[in-house]
Tab-separated table of C-alpha atoms in Angstrom:
chain	number	residue	atom	x	y	z
X	17	GLN	CA	15.334	-6.291	10.439
X	18	VAL	CA	13.504	-5.629	7.178
X	19	LEU	CA	13.752	-2.424	5.183
X	20	LEU	CA	10.831	-1.406	2.952
X	21	VAL	CA	11.310	1.038	0.078
X	22	GLU	CA	8.399	2.311	-1.995
X	23	SER	CA	8.700	3.475	-5.588
X	24	GLY	CA	6.486	4.275	-8.556
X	25	GLY	CA	4.763	7.415	-7.369
X	26	GLY	CA	4.417	10.544	-9.439
X	27	LEU	CA	2.082	13.016	-11.094
X	28	VAL	CA	-0.744	11.551	-13.158
X	29	GLN	CA	-3.874	12.971	-14.765
X	30	PRO	CA	-7.333	11.922	-13.580
X	31	GLY	CA	-8.235	8.586	-15.119
X	32	GLY	CA	-4.615	7.556	-15.335
X	33	SER	CA	-2.751	4.664	-13.742
X	34	LEU	CA	0.282	4.087	-11.588
X	35	LYS	CA	1.859	0.951	-10.167
X	36	LEU	CA	3.583	1.288	-6.826
X	37	ALA	CA	6.222	-1.177	-5.686
X	38	CYS	CA	7.408	-1.956	-2.175
X	39	ALA	CA	10.786	-3.657	-2.232
X	40	ALA	CA	11.938	-5.397	0.917
X	41	SER	CA	15.489	-6.151	1.956
X	42	GLY	CA	17.165	-7.597	5.022
X	43	ARG	CA	14.996	-10.666	5.232
X	44	THR	CA	12.222	-12.375	3.332
X	45	ILE	CA	8.686	-11.002	3.624
X	46	SER	CA	7.095	-14.235	2.467
X	47	GLY	CA	5.696	-14.701	5.980
X	48	ASP	CA	4.419	-11.155	6.336
X	49	VAL	CA	1.036	-9.606	5.810
X	50	MET	CA	1.641	-6.549	3.651
X	51	GLY	CA	-0.457	-3.424	3.527
X	52	TRP	CA	-0.709	-0.105	1.747
X	53	PHE	CA	-1.777	3.055	3.532
X	54	ARG	CA	-2.037	6.656	2.435
X	55	GLN	CA	-1.866	10.046	4.077
X	56	ALA	CA	-3.609	12.844	2.244
X	57	PRO	CA	-2.520	16.498	2.433
X	58	GLY	CA	-3.574	18.065	5.712
X	59	GLU	CA	-4.413	14.756	7.335
X	60	HIS	CA	-2.582	13.557	10.398
X	61	ARG	CA	-3.277	9.864	10.068
X	62	ARG	CA	-2.476	7.144	7.592
X	63	ARG	CA	-5.582	5.550	6.176
X	64	PHE	CA	-5.857	1.922	5.160
X	65	VAL	CA	-5.914	1.202	1.429
X	66	ALA	CA	-5.316	-2.521	0.972
X	67	SER	CA	-3.854	-5.602	2.603
X	68	ILE	CA	-2.625	-8.951	1.281
X	69	SER	CA	-1.898	-12.238	3.019
X	70	PRO	CA	1.539	-13.856	2.881
X	71	SER	CA	0.509	-16.276	0.126
X	72	GLY	CA	-1.332	-13.585	-1.822
X	73	GLY	CA	-4.528	-15.605	-1.667
X	74	ASN	CA	-6.457	-13.157	0.491
X	75	THR	CA	-6.840	-9.440	-0.035
X	76	HIS	CA	-8.931	-6.625	1.396
X	77	TYR	CA	-9.564	-3.079	0.192
X	78	THR	CA	-11.075	0.048	1.563
X	79	ASP	CA	-14.372	0.767	-0.175
X	80	SER	CA	-13.176	3.869	-2.015
X	81	VAL	CA	-10.588	1.931	-4.050
X	82	LYS	CA	-12.453	-1.325	-4.709
X	83	GLY	CA	-12.543	-2.074	-8.416
X	84	ARG	CA	-9.785	0.454	-9.145
X	85	PHE	CA	-6.785	-0.704	-7.098
X	86	THR	CA	-5.192	-4.151	-6.949
X	87	ILE	CA	-2.715	-5.277	-4.332
X	88	SER	CA	-0.352	-8.097	-5.235
X	89	ARG	CA	2.993	-9.550	-4.244
X	90	ASP	CA	5.874	-11.506	-5.702
X	91	ASN	CA	7.568	-13.339	-2.853
X	92	ALA	CA	10.373	-14.499	-5.132
X	93	LYS	CA	11.232	-10.833	-5.700
X	94	ASN	CA	10.477	-9.893	-2.071
X	95	THR	CA	8.203	-7.147	-3.353
X	96	ALA	CA	4.610	-6.035	-2.920
X	97	TYR	CA	2.697	-3.931	-5.426
X	98	LEU	CA	-0.288	-1.633	-5.678
X	99	GLN	CA	-1.758	-1.204	-9.142
X	100	MET	CA	-3.879	1.952	-9.218
X	101	ASN	CA	-6.257	2.555	-12.119
X	102	ASP	CA	-8.881	5.224	-12.815
X	103	LEU	CA	-7.151	7.578	-10.443
X	104	ILE	CA	-9.077	10.548	-9.109
X	105	PRO	CA	-7.832	13.716	-7.374
X	106	GLU	CA	-8.982	12.324	-4.027
X	107	ASP	CA	-6.335	9.618	-4.380
X	108	THR	CA	-3.632	12.257	-3.974
X	109	ALA	CA	-1.535	11.292	-0.960
X	110	VAL	CA	1.732	9.904	0.255
X	111	TYR	CA	1.462	6.130	-0.061
X	112	TYR	CA	3.188	3.902	2.461
X	113	CYS	CA	3.725	0.172	2.485
X	114	ALA	CA	3.830	-1.730	5.740
X	115	GLY	CA	4.480	-5.270	6.893
X	116	HIS	CA	3.908	-7.521	9.854
X	117	ARG	CA	4.682	-11.200	10.396
X	118	GLY	CA	1.492	-13.220	10.469
X	119	LEU	CA	-1.331	-14.749	8.464
X	120	SER	CA	-4.362	-12.573	9.134
X	121	LEU	CA	-5.093	-9.480	7.093
X	122	LEU	CA	-4.434	-6.301	9.038
X	123	LEU	CA	-6.511	-3.178	8.485
X	124	HIS	CA	-5.117	-0.745	11.052
X	125	ALA	CA	-1.850	1.146	10.949
X	126	ASP	CA	-0.957	0.342	14.549
X	127	GLU	CA	-1.032	-3.381	13.746
X	128	TYR	CA	2.000	-3.103	11.463
X	129	ASN	CA	5.531	-2.914	12.806
X	130	THR	CA	7.521	-2.162	9.666
X	131	TRP	CA	7.039	0.848	7.399
X	132	GLY	CA	8.580	2.401	4.358
X	133	LEU	CA	9.187	6.127	3.977
X	134	GLY	CA	6.442	6.611	1.427
X	135	THR	CA	6.042	7.723	-2.162
X	136	GLN	CA	4.038	10.743	-3.337
X	137	VAL	CA	1.093	10.238	-5.680
X	138	THR	CA	-0.494	13.349	-7.148
X	139	VAL	CA	-3.578	13.159	-9.341
X	140	SER	CA	-4.175	16.431	-11.122
X	141	SER	CA	-4.894	17.840	-14.553
């Protein structure tokens, strides 16, 4: 059983940056596809943000974050990351990391079987 814990959220001004971390414990995630999702205020679903393959060689982003966000991982530290630059108010949400054993990138929340509890990101002046 793997436990995922997100950190790095907070309040940031528009144009600012944050780096989220997703630390895993219980077992290695080196064989897992990892993803980041977000749930904005008032929304009832978690929306896909980014996904990364177990080796880190393949990534995929939702269009609204391309060029601003970067997903990465350090398997030696059993941790995945989401670097967020040029943040805008529409990025305000609770950000969740998720994992699933496999090789193919996963873009849908119901494809992941392990989730963290989330970290709040608020972009406001």
